[in-house]
XYZ file of C-alpha atoms in Angstrom:
473
model
C 6.126 -11.137 -28.505
C 3.761 -8.186 -28.857
C 5.079 -4.802 -27.866
C 4.051 -3.637 -24.374
C 1.381 -0.965 -24.360
C 1.107 -0.081 -20.667
C 4.541 1.417 -20.182
C 6.097 -1.866 -19.093
C 9.091 -3.638 -20.579
C 8.087 -6.475 -22.873
C 9.102 -9.952 -21.770
C 11.798 -10.137 -24.395
C 13.220 -6.825 -23.234
C 13.129 -7.885 -19.604
C 15.023 -11.064 -20.443
C 17.944 -9.361 -22.007
C 17.013 -6.424 -24.217
C 16.997 -2.775 -23.223
C 13.801 -2.017 -21.260
C 11.815 0.957 -22.538
C 8.885 2.791 -21.051
C 6.005 4.489 -22.796
C 4.601 7.564 -21.100
C 0.929 8.493 -20.924
C 1.128 10.306 -24.252
C 2.600 7.239 -25.909
C 6.117 8.695 -26.200
C 8.836 6.079 -26.111
C 11.371 6.775 -23.346
C 14.652 4.860 -23.503
C 15.436 5.862 -19.929
C 17.414 2.749 -19.148
C 19.569 2.767 -22.263
C 23.180 2.217 -21.310
C 26.191 1.526 -23.438
C 28.312 0.415 -20.482
C 26.213 -2.434 -19.106
C 28.346 -4.315 -16.574
C 29.478 -7.860 -17.229
C 28.759 -9.884 -14.100
C 31.389 -12.226 -12.707
C 30.527 -14.879 -10.127
C 32.408 -16.994 -7.614
C 33.017 -20.657 -8.317
C 29.638 -21.797 -6.994
C 27.882 -19.426 -9.377
C 25.681 -17.852 -6.706
C 27.579 -14.761 -5.580
C 29.390 -11.934 -7.300
C 33.151 -12.151 -7.108
C 34.571 -9.808 -4.482
C 36.561 -7.877 -7.093
C 33.531 -7.342 -9.321
C 31.365 -6.382 -6.339
C 33.913 -3.776 -5.253
C 34.070 -2.428 -8.791
C 30.286 -2.170 -9.093
C 29.935 -0.625 -5.634
C 32.475 1.994 -6.652
C 30.513 2.654 -9.845
C 27.310 3.145 -7.844
C 29.073 5.470 -5.398
C 30.350 7.566 -8.276
C 26.839 7.788 -9.736
C 25.428 8.938 -6.398
C 28.180 11.517 -6.054
C 27.388 12.895 -9.523
C 23.716 13.245 -8.692
C 24.468 15.392 -5.646
C 21.780 17.414 -3.971
C 19.667 17.978 -7.081
C 19.498 14.331 -8.087
C 19.225 13.129 -11.660
C 15.583 12.459 -12.419
C 14.555 10.609 -15.525
C 13.572 12.959 -18.300
C 9.958 13.282 -19.399
C 7.300 10.738 -18.670
C 4.915 10.830 -15.758
C 3.793 7.774 -13.867
C 4.183 5.269 -16.649
C 1.755 2.364 -16.259
C -1.973 2.863 -15.758
C -2.223 0.604 -12.745
C -3.400 -2.446 -14.666
C -1.181 -4.954 -12.887
C -1.539 -8.686 -13.458
C -3.706 -10.102 -10.684
C -2.224 -13.243 -9.148
C -5.027 -15.064 -7.343
C -3.345 -17.669 -5.179
C -5.198 -20.665 -3.833
C -3.335 -20.766 -0.556
C -3.760 -18.107 2.111
C -1.796 -17.912 5.330
C -2.476 -16.243 8.633
C -0.793 -12.942 9.515
C 1.460 -13.161 12.540
C 0.318 -11.544 15.755
C 2.041 -8.320 16.683
C 4.663 -8.806 19.383
C 3.852 -7.164 22.687
C 7.357 -5.747 22.773
C 9.090 -5.310 19.452
C 12.446 -7.018 19.040
C 13.473 -4.469 16.410
C 13.450 -1.203 18.358
C 17.046 -0.576 17.241
C 15.880 -0.436 13.603
C 12.344 0.877 14.093
C 13.554 4.147 15.599
C 14.886 5.292 12.222
C 11.496 4.980 10.493
C 13.056 3.512 7.336
C 10.113 1.147 6.823
C 6.591 2.303 7.663
C 3.053 1.111 7.048
C 0.880 3.913 5.655
C -2.676 2.614 5.585
C -4.326 1.494 2.337
C -4.218 2.828 -1.204
C -7.342 3.920 -3.088
C -8.077 0.291 -3.950
C -7.870 -1.057 -0.404
C -4.355 -2.492 -0.679
C -1.888 -2.060 2.176
C 0.801 0.566 1.529
C 4.322 0.017 2.870
C 6.829 2.853 2.535
C 10.631 2.607 2.394
C 12.566 5.881 2.657
C 16.216 5.991 1.573
C 16.766 9.377 3.225
C 16.231 7.778 6.644
C 19.054 5.277 6.248
C 21.814 6.101 8.759
C 25.539 5.957 8.061
C 26.570 2.574 6.717
C 29.650 2.648 8.971
C 27.723 1.763 12.124
C 24.364 0.459 10.906
C 23.537 -3.261 10.762
C 21.890 -3.773 7.382
C 21.350 -7.439 8.196
C 19.049 -6.347 11.017
C 17.294 -4.034 8.581
C 16.604 -6.957 6.231
C 15.221 -9.004 9.119
C 12.992 -6.084 10.104
C 11.739 -5.622 6.541
C 10.752 -9.288 6.420
C 9.197 -9.053 9.900
C 7.061 -6.109 8.754
C 6.065 -7.637 5.434
C 5.131 -10.949 7.072
C 2.041 -9.270 8.527
C 0.725 -8.232 5.123
C 2.108 -10.421 2.335
C -0.864 -12.792 2.371
C -3.052 -9.972 1.052
C -2.589 -7.618 -1.880
C -0.178 -4.817 -1.010
C 1.959 -2.116 -2.615
C 5.405 -0.715 -1.889
C 6.512 2.894 -2.185
C 10.261 3.532 -2.342
C 11.445 7.132 -1.909
C 14.852 7.151 -3.549
C 15.833 10.738 -2.714
C 18.368 10.928 0.117
C 20.443 7.902 -0.822
C 24.145 8.741 -0.961
C 27.448 6.910 -0.773
C 27.701 7.190 3.031
C 24.361 5.485 3.731
C 24.076 3.181 0.708
C 23.955 -0.561 1.527
C 26.538 -2.782 -0.138
C 25.645 -4.362 -3.464
C 25.975 -7.829 -1.941
C 23.321 -6.879 0.622
C 20.959 -5.687 -2.129
C 21.388 -8.984 -3.967
C 20.821 -10.919 -0.751
C 17.692 -8.892 -0.015
C 16.258 -9.597 -3.470
C 16.876 -13.327 -3.030
C 15.457 -13.550 0.502
C 12.386 -11.532 -0.430
C 11.267 -14.537 -2.421
C 7.956 -15.599 -3.977
C 6.201 -15.409 -0.606
C 6.766 -11.653 -0.632
C 6.422 -11.059 -4.368
C 3.281 -13.014 -5.280
C 0.815 -10.476 -3.797
C 2.892 -7.355 -4.410
C 0.765 -5.494 -6.937
C 2.819 -2.347 -7.520
C 6.236 -0.993 -6.583
C 6.246 2.802 -6.892
C 9.817 4.006 -7.397
C 9.706 7.726 -6.593
C 12.290 10.199 -7.954
C 14.356 7.647 -9.908
C 17.814 8.739 -11.007
C 20.698 7.446 -13.107
C 21.730 5.428 -10.055
C 18.599 3.348 -10.605
C 19.575 2.871 -14.256
C 22.939 1.437 -13.252
C 21.371 -0.701 -10.524
C 18.784 -2.017 -12.978
C 21.538 -3.185 -15.333
C 23.224 -4.990 -12.451
C 20.033 -6.660 -11.254
C 18.537 -7.435 -14.647
C 19.842 -11.031 -14.785
C 18.027 -11.758 -11.506
C 14.709 -9.939 -12.075
C 11.850 -11.901 -13.607
C 9.711 -10.384 -16.335
C 6.637 -10.704 -14.109
C 8.238 -8.767 -11.268
C 9.556 -6.140 -13.670
C 6.000 -5.441 -14.787
C 5.035 -4.346 -11.286
C 7.355 -1.324 -11.300
C 6.008 2.209 -11.641
C 8.471 5.078 -12.067
C 7.277 8.358 -10.541
C 9.068 11.642 -11.226
C 6.795 13.857 -9.090
C 4.709 13.169 -6.005
C 1.702 14.725 -7.697
C 1.620 11.691 -9.990
C 0.782 9.464 -7.021
C -2.384 11.350 -6.154
C -4.654 9.181 -8.294
C -3.333 6.024 -6.653
C -2.517 6.823 -3.016
C -4.247 8.995 -0.369
C -1.808 11.754 0.542
C -3.305 12.304 3.984
C -2.146 8.793 4.870
C 1.079 8.529 2.877
C 4.196 8.850 4.997
C 6.379 11.229 2.980
C 9.635 12.304 4.692
C 10.179 16.059 4.924
C 13.384 16.011 2.798
C 11.454 14.237 0.029
C 8.615 16.771 0.246
C 11.056 19.675 0.048
C 12.935 18.141 -2.872
C 9.732 17.410 -4.761
C 8.308 20.889 -4.076
C 11.473 22.437 -5.485
C 11.233 20.270 -8.618
C 7.512 20.959 -8.981
C 7.988 24.726 -8.622
C 10.732 24.733 -11.238
C 8.374 23.022 -13.680
C 5.257 24.956 -12.538
C 3.449 21.826 -11.410
C 0.683 21.809 -8.820
C 1.930 20.863 -5.370
C 0.675 17.369 -4.377
C -1.429 18.405 -1.397
C -3.279 21.210 -3.177
C -6.738 20.283 -4.390
C -7.793 21.058 -7.907
C -10.456 23.710 -8.277
C -13.936 22.368 -8.962
C -17.563 23.339 -8.568
C -18.215 20.847 -5.803
C -19.609 17.295 -5.903
C -22.835 16.458 -7.668
C -25.830 15.429 -5.564
C -25.354 11.800 -6.600
C -21.700 11.702 -5.515
C -20.903 8.728 -3.280
C -17.120 8.517 -3.142
C -14.897 11.134 -1.515
C -17.693 12.968 0.328
C -19.045 12.840 3.875
C -21.761 10.585 5.245
C -23.757 13.724 6.043
C -23.584 14.780 2.393
C -24.790 11.375 1.209
C -27.681 11.333 3.673
C -28.728 14.889 2.835
C -28.894 14.137 -0.893
C -30.190 10.558 -0.838
C -32.275 10.427 2.317
C -30.496 7.212 3.279
C -28.697 6.484 6.556
C -27.006 3.365 5.145
C -25.276 4.561 1.955
C -26.335 2.770 -1.224
C -22.799 1.501 -1.834
C -22.670 -0.139 1.596
C -26.114 -1.706 1.329
C -25.732 -3.012 -2.219
C -22.233 -4.477 -1.829
C -23.073 -6.379 1.355
C -26.502 -7.488 0.100
C -24.954 -8.860 -3.091
C -22.162 -10.678 -1.243
C -24.741 -12.273 1.033
C -26.908 -13.344 -1.896
C -24.120 -15.172 -3.726
C -22.404 -16.617 -0.643
C -19.493 -14.210 -0.660
C -18.823 -15.044 2.976
C -17.676 -18.486 1.825
C -15.175 -17.207 -0.738
C -11.595 -17.920 0.241
C -9.717 -14.713 0.981
C -12.734 -12.409 0.680
C -11.642 -8.790 1.300
C -8.014 -9.814 0.790
C -7.948 -9.587 -2.972
C -8.249 -6.486 -5.111
C -10.434 -6.552 -8.209
C -9.210 -5.234 -11.601
C -8.639 -1.513 -11.290
C -10.507 -0.651 -14.483
C -13.585 -2.402 -13.104
C -13.348 -0.549 -9.793
C -13.103 2.774 -11.627
C -16.117 1.893 -13.760
C -18.255 0.942 -10.753
C -17.190 4.058 -8.844
C -18.097 6.281 -11.783
C -21.520 4.652 -12.038
C -22.252 5.250 -8.358
C -21.069 8.851 -8.544
C -23.260 9.466 -11.588
C -26.316 7.946 -9.915
C -26.412 5.073 -12.423
C -27.534 1.561 -11.392
C -24.822 -0.970 -10.570
C -25.388 -4.672 -11.231
C -22.527 -6.618 -9.644
C -23.701 -9.815 -11.331
C -22.471 -8.375 -14.635
C -18.871 -8.553 -13.408
C -18.985 -12.152 -12.178
C -16.395 -11.451 -9.464
C -17.244 -11.265 -5.766
C -14.014 -9.368 -5.178
C -15.512 -6.371 -7.003
C -18.168 -5.509 -4.373
C -15.744 -6.429 -1.587
C -13.111 -4.032 -2.923
C -15.691 -1.322 -3.695
C -16.926 -1.417 -0.087
C -13.414 -0.908 1.255
C -12.714 1.793 -1.306
C -15.907 3.663 -0.411
C -15.036 3.672 3.286
C -11.439 4.617 2.627
C -12.404 7.645 0.538
C -14.877 9.152 3.005
C -13.874 12.711 3.867
C -13.983 11.636 7.530
C -13.583 7.999 8.602
C -16.616 6.038 9.727
C -15.226 5.912 13.280
C -14.545 9.703 13.097
C -11.341 11.608 13.734
C -12.378 12.258 17.343
C -12.422 8.563 18.204
C -9.023 7.812 16.734
C -7.002 8.772 19.807
C -9.247 6.844 22.258
C -8.887 3.802 19.997
C -5.094 4.000 20.145
C -5.246 4.175 23.971
C -7.575 1.214 24.333
C -4.776 -1.292 24.875
C -3.918 0.323 28.223
C -7.107 -1.173 29.706
C -7.431 -4.798 30.792
C -9.858 -7.007 28.874
C -13.070 -6.392 30.898
C -12.535 -2.631 31.051
C -11.673 -2.632 27.361
C -15.130 -3.994 26.495
C -16.791 -1.427 28.749
C -14.787 1.411 27.168
C -15.741 0.281 23.654
C -19.389 0.144 24.719
C -19.114 3.709 26.012
C -17.325 4.954 22.888
C -19.925 3.496 20.548
C -22.843 4.531 22.736
C -21.823 8.058 23.702
C -19.245 9.317 21.191
C -20.051 7.756 17.820
C -22.764 9.665 15.904
C -26.032 7.753 15.538
C -25.785 7.384 11.745
C -22.172 6.232 11.948
C -23.202 3.691 14.583
C -25.932 2.274 12.344
C -23.567 1.951 9.382
C -20.801 0.406 11.492
C -23.183 -2.149 13.003
C -24.502 -3.053 9.540
C -20.964 -3.678 8.253
C -19.663 -5.462 11.343
C -22.631 -7.839 11.342
C -21.584 -9.038 7.898
C -17.926 -9.309 8.927
C -19.006 -11.516 11.840
C -20.807 -13.753 9.336
C -17.606 -13.947 7.305
C -15.500 -15.013 10.300
C -18.063 -17.660 11.265
C -17.101 -19.482 8.075
C -13.341 -19.168 8.591
C -12.828 -22.898 8.046
C -13.977 -22.376 4.466
C -12.829 -18.840 3.633
C -9.744 -18.754 5.922
C -10.798 -15.317 7.171
C -10.453 -15.407 10.951
C -11.332 -12.330 13.046
C -7.637 -11.419 13.021
C -7.408 -11.755 9.224
C -10.577 -9.750 8.585
C -9.514 -7.034 11.014
C -6.104 -6.759 9.347
C -7.524 -6.124 5.881
C -10.653 -4.196 6.864
C -9.762 -2.225 9.996
C -7.644 0.508 8.349
C -10.684 1.470 6.267
C -12.691 2.339 9.378
C -10.387 4.747 11.203
C -7.288 6.854 10.572
C -5.689 9.966 11.966
C -5.604 13.404 10.382
C -1.829 13.164 10.148
C 0.368 10.614 8.458
C -0.177 7.015 9.481
C 2.438 4.495 10.543
C 2.563 1.005 11.981
C 2.098 2.246 15.557
C -1.210 3.937 14.633
C -2.564 1.202 12.355
C -2.096 -1.736 14.737
C -4.485 -0.330 17.407
C -7.171 0.131 14.737
C -6.731 -3.487 13.651
C -6.992 -4.688 17.257
C -10.069 -2.506 17.782
C -11.748 -3.983 14.691
C -10.950 -7.510 15.869
C -12.503 -6.703 19.232
C -15.695 -5.473 17.526
C -15.935 -8.707 15.538
C -15.222 -11.062 18.426
C -17.504 -9.218 20.850
C -20.238 -8.020 18.506
C -23.186 -8.834 20.804
C -21.464 -7.283 23.818
C -20.414 -3.958 22.280
C -23.367 -3.121 20.018
C -26.064 -2.440 22.574
C -28.440 -0.321 20.505
């Protein structure tokens, strides 16, 4: 087996050898090396750890957490290890996301904010955040309910590409779940949940993770192991996730800022100094900037991606807008647009490239297409009954959305309606399209969560289902 070159364990290592990571400079990091790897003992049926061994391993993990203390025990060296080139797993079957319950059955777990949905990453993939520091005391918390809630949350998004961010800081012996629960969680989060998981960012890993890895290694497949990214500093996430949308708990921010200051690293939310965007810049600028420098109301990226998808029948492709294209290709296309170079999507032979580029363009606008001012009215829309809801959307689009934004939105929504009209072929119903596309149209200035994303999805679905009624100009 050839040696891994992207910072991942090789298959042979994942099956039994010691996994090693290669940092961006090519330096080999034996961060998981352990001379005291635990021998696992199982009950008679061979499916569960023996109670004595589980107690012993739990005690070992507690001791590791106690040693880490307040300062933690971050892995030495190495930045974010892989480059983001994760194996794409294009599945033939696509399901339908469940509808959001009118009244959540998990309010007892939701109130802690342990699991949150934080919009999309820079490649249009849903971001789900798990924060260890928000786990309450394990003496009176029902971890079984937590597992049910995690599955309930993931069920809405697992049929599309998505990523997980796990903030490890804040885990300690008094809030740590039992080892048996962790093993159960890994088993129950089966292929349904793993097939479209593209990346698991493990932020602020410590020696605790090293011990846990050795325990879990017999159960973890080589393919799943390749989806892990180890992140020592939040600043390393900036090229992959939008920080204005990422839900980072305050204790994690404070811990990371302290680490960054000690190593004289730039704080994650500070922008690097630059001379300003070039006149051809398309990504990461405002619609006003694009219009002023190109003379176009409909940005070139929007027009070309939709025109190409129409020409090749992209609206008939199963799961269109659900799948992410190869990240290297997306970077190449983005660089071409920003440099004012021509883009020929036919060269890539993949309809998911223009689909992903369109979402990425919208997601990286300095202000969302539906504007910051409209975000709050959108979140309040559900208080109206159906007829008044349509009238309120008409008013919002007519009176509050800038004329250029309106034209661009109508251009995009018209194509999305065409996509949903062929749902029998592409399996993209209005609900499915709204789920994957809506978060790219509107977001708040603050950090996003499930309660702020769901109204945007519902709003997008309403625009699709009532296109002729709401777009009156």
